[in-house]
mmCIF file of C-alpha atoms in Angstrom:
data_model
loop_
_atom_site.group_PDB
_atom_site.id
_atom_site.type_symbol
_atom_site.label_atom_id
_atom_site.label_comp_id
_atom_site.label_asym_id
_atom_site.label_seq_id
_atom_site.Cartn_x
_atom_site.Cartn_y
_atom_site.Cartn_z
ATOM 1 C CA TYR A 139 -30.255 -91.047 16.267
ATOM 2 C CA ALA A 140 -27.303 -93.078 18.251
ATOM 3 C CA THR A 141 -26.175 -94.267 14.396
ATOM 4 C CA LEU A 142 -26.589 -90.845 13.327
ATOM 5 C CA PHE A 143 -24.655 -89.305 16.589
ATOM 6 C CA VAL A 144 -21.938 -91.904 16.037
ATOM 7 C CA GLY A 145 -21.553 -90.982 12.603
ATOM 8 C CA PHE A 146 -21.173 -87.742 13.325
ATOM 9 C CA ILE A 147 -18.338 -88.122 15.631
ATOM 10 C CA LEU A 148 -16.171 -89.952 13.473
ATOM 11 C CA CYS A 149 -16.610 -87.145 11.173
ATOM 12 C CA ALA A 150 -16.038 -84.009 13.076
ATOM 13 C CA GLY A 151 -14.254 -85.526 15.899
ATOM 14 C CA PRO A 152 -11.244 -85.297 13.998
ATOM 15 C CA VAL A 153 -11.420 -82.222 12.865
ATOM 16 C CA LEU A 154 -12.464 -80.161 16.058
ATOM 17 C CA ILE A 155 -10.149 -82.417 18.611
ATOM 18 C CA ILE A 156 -7.329 -83.451 16.858
ATOM 19 C CA GLY A 157 -7.630 -79.938 13.845
ATOM 20 C CA LEU A 158 -6.430 -82.481 11.094
ATOM 21 C CA ALA A 159 -8.906 -80.185 8.562
ATOM 22 C CA PRO A 160 -9.275 -75.973 7.803
ATOM 23 C CA ALA A 161 -11.899 -74.436 9.289
ATOM 24 C CA LYS A 162 -14.085 -74.156 6.562
ATOM 25 C CA VAL A 163 -13.972 -77.588 6.278
ATOM 26 C CA ALA A 164 -15.268 -77.825 10.209
ATOM 27 C CA VAL A 165 -17.826 -75.641 9.814
ATOM 28 C CA ILE A 166 -18.867 -77.221 6.758
ATOM 29 C CA ILE A 167 -19.314 -80.513 8.726
ATOM 30 C CA ALA A 168 -21.082 -79.165 11.135
ATOM 31 C CA VAL A 169 -23.435 -77.478 9.318
ATOM 32 C CA VAL A 170 -24.343 -80.308 7.212
ATOM 33 C CA ALA A 171 -24.319 -82.567 9.989
ATOM 34 C CA SER A 172 -27.023 -80.154 12.138
ATOM 35 C CA ALA A 173 -29.158 -80.019 8.936
ATOM 36 C CA ALA A 174 -29.236 -83.648 8.758
ATOM 37 C CA LYS A 175 -29.560 -84.106 12.855
ATOM 38 C CA SER A 176 -33.075 -81.431 12.204
ATOM 39 C CA PHE A 177 -34.284 -83.292 9.612
ATOM 40 C CA TYR A 178 -34.159 -86.540 11.255
ATOM 41 C CA ILE A 179 -35.798 -85.001 14.073
ATOM 42 C CA GLU A 180 -38.708 -83.671 12.257
ATOM 43 C CA VAL A 181 -38.973 -86.495 9.812
ATOM 44 C CA GLY A 182 -38.100 -89.738 11.111
ATOM 45 C CA PHE A 183 -37.428 -89.341 15.266
ATOM 46 C CA PRO A 184 -40.379 -91.219 16.581
ATOM 47 C CA GLU A 185 -41.070 -89.029 19.424
ATOM 48 C CA THR A 186 -41.015 -85.612 16.999
ATOM 49 C CA ALA A 187 -41.760 -86.838 13.603
ATOM 50 C CA THR A 188 -44.998 -85.495 12.759
ATOM 51 C CA PHE A 189 -47.837 -88.167 12.988
ATOM 52 C CA THR A 190 -51.324 -88.390 14.238
ATOM 53 C CA ALA A 191 -52.574 -89.452 17.881
ATOM 54 C CA SER A 192 -54.098 -92.072 16.430
ATOM 55 C CA CYS A 193 -50.812 -93.995 15.653
ATOM 56 C CA ILE A 194 -50.249 -94.390 19.271
ATOM 57 C CA GLY A 195 -53.666 -95.292 20.451
ATOM 58 C CA SER A 196 -55.452 -92.315 20.731
ATOM 59 C CA PRO A 197 -57.882 -92.720 17.479
ATOM 60 C CA ALA A 198 -60.271 -89.673 18.999
ATOM 61 C CA ASN A 199 -57.647 -86.953 19.394
ATOM 62 C CA GLY A 200 -56.571 -86.702 16.183
ATOM 63 C CA ARG A 201 -53.889 -83.914 16.739
ATOM 64 C CA ARG A 202 -50.285 -83.312 15.389
ATOM 65 C CA PHE A 203 -47.223 -83.712 16.737
ATOM 66 C CA SER A 204 -43.965 -81.989 15.245
ATOM 67 C CA CYS A 205 -41.570 -79.992 16.138
ATOM 68 C CA ALA A 206 -43.422 -77.116 15.358
ATOM 69 C CA SER A 207 -46.208 -77.572 17.391
ATOM 70 C CA THR A 208 -43.771 -78.379 20.449
ATOM 71 C CA ALA A 209 -42.098 -74.977 19.915
ATOM 72 C CA LYS A 210 -45.734 -73.270 19.736
ATOM 73 C CA GLN A 211 -46.744 -74.968 22.721
ATOM 74 C CA ALA A 212 -43.323 -74.501 24.557
ATOM 75 C CA ILE A 213 -44.172 -70.680 23.726
ATOM 76 C CA SER A 214 -47.612 -70.750 25.250
ATOM 77 C CA VAL A 215 -46.451 -71.792 28.841
ATOM 78 C CA PHE A 216 -43.862 -69.183 28.869
ATOM 79 C CA PHE A 217 -46.605 -66.316 28.536
ATOM 80 C CA ARG A 218 -49.055 -68.270 30.531
ATOM 81 C CA HIS A 219 -46.506 -67.946 33.520
ATOM 82 C CA SER A 220 -44.950 -64.911 33.920
ATOM 83 C CA PHE A 221 -42.425 -66.547 36.394
ATOM 84 C CA ILE A 222 -41.686 -68.562 33.912
ATOM 85 C CA PHE A 223 -41.262 -66.574 31.008
ATOM 86 C CA ARG A 224 -38.804 -64.339 33.694
ATOM 87 C CA MET A 225 -36.323 -67.330 34.115
ATOM 88 C CA ALA A 226 -36.035 -67.840 30.350
ATOM 89 C CA ILE A 227 -34.691 -63.808 30.103
ATOM 90 C CA ILE A 228 -32.538 -64.661 33.044
ATOM 91 C CA LEU A 229 -31.949 -67.915 31.294
ATOM 92 C CA VAL A 230 -30.347 -66.355 27.982
ATOM 93 C CA ALA A 231 -28.627 -63.472 29.893
ATOM 94 C CA SER A 232 -26.693 -65.730 32.008
ATOM 95 C CA GLY A 233 -26.122 -68.018 28.656
ATOM 96 C CA LEU A 234 -24.535 -64.818 26.926
ATOM 97 C CA SER A 235 -22.439 -64.325 29.750
ATOM 98 C CA SER A 236 -21.377 -67.709 30.091
ATOM 99 C CA ALA A 237 -20.513 -68.347 26.867
ATOM 100 C CA GLY A 238 -18.683 -65.131 26.282
ATOM 101 C CA MET A 239 -16.702 -66.007 29.521
ATOM 102 C CA ILE A 240 -15.692 -68.491 28.377
ATOM 103 C CA THR A 241 -14.719 -67.780 24.612
ATOM 104 C CA VAL A 242 -12.827 -65.027 26.146
ATOM 105 C CA LEU A 243 -11.070 -66.826 28.893
ATOM 106 C CA THR A 244 -9.317 -69.210 26.598
ATOM 107 C CA PRO A 245 -7.271 -66.493 24.885
ATOM 108 C CA PHE A 246 -7.098 -64.624 27.254
ATOM 109 C CA VAL A 247 -4.809 -67.025 29.458
ATOM 110 C CA THR A 248 -2.812 -67.971 26.788
ATOM 111 C CA SER A 249 -1.964 -64.299 25.583
ATOM 112 C CA TYR A 250 -1.705 -62.525 28.342
ATOM 113 C CA LEU A 251 -1.491 -64.812 30.862
ATOM 114 C CA GLY A 252 1.114 -67.160 29.110
ATOM 115 C CA VAL A 253 -0.437 -69.920 30.970
ATOM 116 C CA THR A 254 1.703 -73.223 29.534
ATOM 117 C CA LYS A 255 -0.430 -76.623 28.515
ATOM 118 C CA GLY A 256 0.678 -78.066 31.909
ATOM 119 C CA GLU A 257 -1.155 -75.095 34.195
ATOM 120 C CA GLY A 258 -4.271 -75.486 31.790
ATOM 121 C CA VAL A 259 -4.809 -78.624 32.875
ATOM 122 C CA GLY A 260 -3.803 -78.171 36.692
ATOM 123 C CA LEU A 261 -6.733 -74.892 35.954
ATOM 124 C CA SER A 262 -8.830 -77.552 34.713
ATOM 125 C CA LEU A 263 -8.943 -79.959 37.521
ATOM 126 C CA LEU A 264 -9.483 -76.914 39.416
ATOM 127 C CA THR A 265 -11.892 -75.723 37.876
ATOM 128 C CA GLY A 266 -14.307 -78.850 37.682
ATOM 129 C CA THR A 267 -13.193 -79.790 41.222
ATOM 130 C CA ALA A 268 -14.874 -76.676 42.345
ATOM 131 C CA MET A 269 -18.495 -77.118 40.207
ATOM 132 C CA LEU A 270 -18.223 -80.920 41.813
ATOM 133 C CA GLY A 271 -18.407 -79.241 45.138
ATOM 134 C CA GLY A 272 -21.039 -76.772 43.914
ATOM 135 C CA MET A 273 -22.969 -79.134 42.521
ATOM 136 C CA VAL A 274 -23.082 -81.472 46.182
ATOM 137 C CA LEU A 275 -23.458 -78.481 47.702
ATOM 138 C CA LEU A 276 -26.062 -77.276 46.061
ATOM 139 C CA ARG A 277 -29.100 -79.128 48.010
ATOM 140 C CA PRO A 278 -28.065 -78.240 51.261
ATOM 141 C CA PHE A 279 -27.523 -74.774 50.526
ATOM 142 C CA THR A 280 -30.993 -74.256 48.724
ATOM 143 C CA ASN A 281 -32.657 -75.427 51.799
ATOM 144 C CA ARG A 282 -31.065 -73.181 53.816
ATOM 145 C CA VAL A 283 -31.576 -69.834 51.846
ATOM 146 C CA GLY A 284 -33.872 -70.902 49.483
ATOM 147 C CA GLU A 285 -33.557 -71.592 45.781
ATOM 148 C CA VAL A 286 -34.383 -67.982 44.424
ATOM 149 C CA ARG A 287 -31.661 -65.967 46.948
ATOM 150 C CA CYS A 288 -29.169 -69.060 45.672
ATOM 151 C CA LEU A 289 -29.679 -67.694 42.174
ATOM 152 C CA ARG A 290 -28.820 -64.292 43.319
ATOM 153 C CA ILE A 291 -25.770 -65.387 44.743
ATOM 154 C CA CYS A 292 -24.858 -67.413 41.684
ATOM 155 C CA LEU A 293 -25.558 -64.420 39.116
ATOM 156 C CA ALA A 294 -23.989 -62.440 41.839
ATOM 157 C CA THR A 295 -20.498 -64.312 41.368
ATOM 158 C CA SER A 296 -20.762 -64.132 37.201
ATOM 159 C CA VAL A 297 -20.696 -60.377 37.311
ATOM 160 C CA LEU A 298 -17.616 -60.277 39.758
ATOM 161 C CA PHE A 299 -15.677 -62.812 38.055
ATOM 162 C CA PRO A 300 -14.596 -61.459 34.850
ATOM 163 C CA LEU A 301 -13.946 -58.012 36.595
ATOM 164 C CA LEU A 302 -11.949 -59.422 38.826
ATOM 165 C CA LEU A 303 -10.532 -61.630 36.253
ATOM 166 C CA SER A 304 -9.466 -58.364 34.003
ATOM 167 C CA ARG A 305 -6.705 -57.964 37.174
ATOM 168 C CA CYS A 306 -4.912 -60.970 37.092
ATOM 169 C CA HIS A 307 -1.638 -61.242 36.212
ATOM 170 C CA SER A 308 -0.672 -64.679 36.654
ATOM 171 C CA ALA A 309 -2.014 -68.525 36.936
ATOM 172 C CA TRP A 310 -2.112 -68.716 40.346
ATOM 173 C CA GLN A 311 -4.642 -65.731 40.496
ATOM 174 C CA LEU A 312 -6.983 -67.246 37.893
ATOM 175 C CA GLY A 313 -6.810 -71.231 39.933
ATOM 176 C CA ALA A 314 -7.678 -69.092 42.910
ATOM 177 C CA LEU A 315 -10.731 -66.972 41.225
ATOM 178 C CA SER A 316 -11.593 -70.455 39.597
ATOM 179 C CA LEU A 317 -11.882 -72.034 42.699
ATOM 180 C CA ILE A 318 -13.896 -69.634 44.470
ATOM 181 C CA PHE A 319 -16.524 -68.171 41.366
ATOM 182 C CA SER A 320 -16.695 -71.830 38.951
ATOM 183 C CA GLY A 321 -18.763 -73.369 41.423
ATOM 184 C CA PRO A 322 -21.486 -71.004 41.509
ATOM 185 C CA ALA A 323 -21.637 -69.972 38.123
ATOM 186 C CA ALA A 324 -22.337 -73.661 37.034
ATOM 187 C CA LEU A 325 -25.247 -73.496 39.426
ATOM 188 C CA GLN A 326 -27.210 -71.647 37.598
ATOM 189 C CA PHE A 327 -28.842 -73.634 35.058
ATOM 190 C CA PRO A 328 -29.780 -76.415 37.347
ATOM 191 C CA ILE A 329 -31.535 -73.792 39.899
ATOM 192 C CA ILE A 330 -33.662 -72.530 37.400
ATOM 193 C CA SER A 331 -34.107 -76.025 35.645
ATOM 194 C CA ALA A 332 -35.347 -77.012 39.391
ATOM 195 C CA MET A 333 -37.724 -73.708 39.944
ATOM 196 C CA LYS A 334 -39.455 -74.542 37.272
ATOM 197 C CA SER A 335 -40.583 -77.915 38.446
ATOM 198 C CA ASN A 336 -42.765 -76.112 40.694
ATOM 199 C CA LEU A 337 -44.755 -74.042 38.284
ATOM 200 C CA VAL A 338 -46.121 -76.478 35.585
ATOM 201 C CA GLY A 339 -47.483 -79.615 35.970
ATOM 202 C CA ASN A 340 -46.059 -83.135 35.048
ATOM 203 C CA ASP A 341 -47.931 -83.064 31.112
ATOM 204 C CA GLU A 342 -45.528 -79.627 30.881
ATOM 205 C CA GLN A 343 -42.461 -80.695 32.527
ATOM 206 C CA GLY A 344 -40.468 -82.035 29.722
ATOM 207 C CA LEU A 345 -41.664 -79.536 27.676
ATOM 208 C CA VAL A 346 -40.538 -76.449 29.649
ATOM 209 C CA GLN A 347 -37.113 -78.586 30.488
ATOM 210 C CA GLY A 348 -36.539 -79.017 26.538
ATOM 211 C CA ALA A 349 -37.369 -75.035 25.705
ATOM 212 C CA LEU A 350 -35.148 -73.856 28.199
ATOM 213 C CA ALA A 351 -32.399 -76.159 26.992
ATOM 214 C CA ALA A 352 -32.910 -75.024 23.618
ATOM 215 C CA ILE A 353 -33.068 -71.211 24.458
ATOM 216 C CA ARG A 354 -29.631 -72.056 26.399
ATOM 217 C CA VAL A 355 -28.182 -73.505 23.209
ATOM 218 C CA ALA A 356 -29.110 -71.253 21.062
ATOM 219 C CA ALA A 357 -27.877 -68.072 23.193
ATOM 220 C CA VAL A 358 -24.702 -69.665 23.635
ATOM 221 C CA ALA A 359 -24.053 -70.056 20.215
ATOM 222 C CA ILE A 360 -24.686 -66.176 19.586
ATOM 223 C CA ALA A 361 -22.549 -65.500 22.588
ATOM 224 C CA GLU A 362 -19.502 -67.287 21.000
ATOM 225 C CA ILE A 363 -19.675 -66.144 17.783
ATOM 226 C CA PHE A 364 -20.118 -62.008 19.149
ATOM 227 C CA PHE A 365 -17.408 -62.332 22.148
ATOM 228 C CA GLY A 366 -14.964 -63.958 19.587
ATOM 229 C CA TRP A 367 -14.923 -61.414 17.445
ATOM 230 C CA PHE A 368 -15.385 -58.482 19.921
ATOM 231 C CA TYR A 369 -12.322 -60.364 21.856
ATOM 232 C CA ARG A 370 -10.337 -59.771 18.711
ATOM 233 C CA LYS A 371 -11.019 -56.433 17.975
ATOM 234 C CA ALA A 372 -10.689 -54.533 21.573
ATOM 235 C CA THR A 373 -7.573 -56.762 21.979
ATOM 236 C CA ASP A 374 -5.900 -56.223 18.313
ATOM 237 C CA ASP A 375 -5.730 -60.448 17.860
ATOM 238 C CA GLY A 376 -3.980 -60.501 21.307
ATOM 239 C CA ARG A 377 -1.627 -57.514 19.999
ATOM 240 C CA ALA A 378 -3.151 -54.510 22.412
ATOM 241 C CA PRO A 379 -2.078 -54.522 26.276
ATOM 242 C CA GLN A 380 -3.937 -56.299 28.950
ATOM 243 C CA SER A 381 -5.901 -53.423 29.641
ATOM 244 C CA ALA A 382 -7.535 -54.239 26.270
ATOM 245 C CA THR A 383 -9.021 -57.348 27.581
ATOM 246 C CA LEU A 384 -11.600 -55.106 29.800
ATOM 247 C CA ALA A 385 -14.019 -53.868 27.068
ATOM 248 C CA PRO A 386 -15.362 -57.370 26.437
ATOM 249 C CA LEU A 387 -14.975 -58.654 30.128
ATOM 250 C CA ALA A 388 -17.254 -56.050 31.218
ATOM 251 C CA ALA A 389 -19.642 -56.689 28.421
ATOM 252 C CA VAL A 390 -19.573 -60.220 29.732
ATOM 253 C CA ALA A 391 -20.243 -58.780 33.190
ATOM 254 C CA ALA A 392 -23.009 -56.580 31.963
ATOM 255 C CA LEU A 393 -24.990 -59.373 30.672
ATOM 256 C CA ALA A 394 -24.982 -61.200 34.263
ATOM 257 C CA SER A 395 -26.092 -58.417 35.750
ATOM 258 C CA VAL A 396 -28.966 -57.727 33.696
ATOM 259 C CA ALA A 397 -29.872 -61.489 34.451
#
């Protein structure tokens, strides 16, 4: 699997990072690589390929393991634990909101705020610092206020951030918002992951963790496609006044409020 992944990086890296190929070629490479990885995971990867339990020293069991059966087991866990099911819904909504925020943020800061490359690097460092600080403070903060209340605070910041962003008119305003809101926004998934560990047994920890991660990845993919299209339509490819960005940013806030 490592060899397959390195091959994907070598093929797709120049396309995604340097931009040597047209967008259609990048899409084709991504689709082919995804199909190859999915095929390998189902057929060749020992931990997920279909095989009988006798292959791992349990001849009496005879159960069959595969990606499809693993997905069914994860779904059964979600429906058996109503709280985990609600956590999955929160994760989908917050994932859609977070991915939508990232998708809208890049063209917004370049088209309407006129952020230069140097300012962008500074903003990235500021955001990373805020996220790192949030990770450091997560444990003492959850110990003080509890995981559920901490998650509510993080989700509330995800509602406020896009609404305040629509009123930004300079890079320093964006930097101030990033410093305040980036940390809490990045903590939603770790908090949910920590909460689920108290709800299932040790034999289901990995199953639920993988299912939650897969749900979030699917939500992110859908949000990137939708919000990329929505932003272009709402702003007329960046030609409309800044007030036009309120619609996609409000949609991001609405998804966060649903969560």
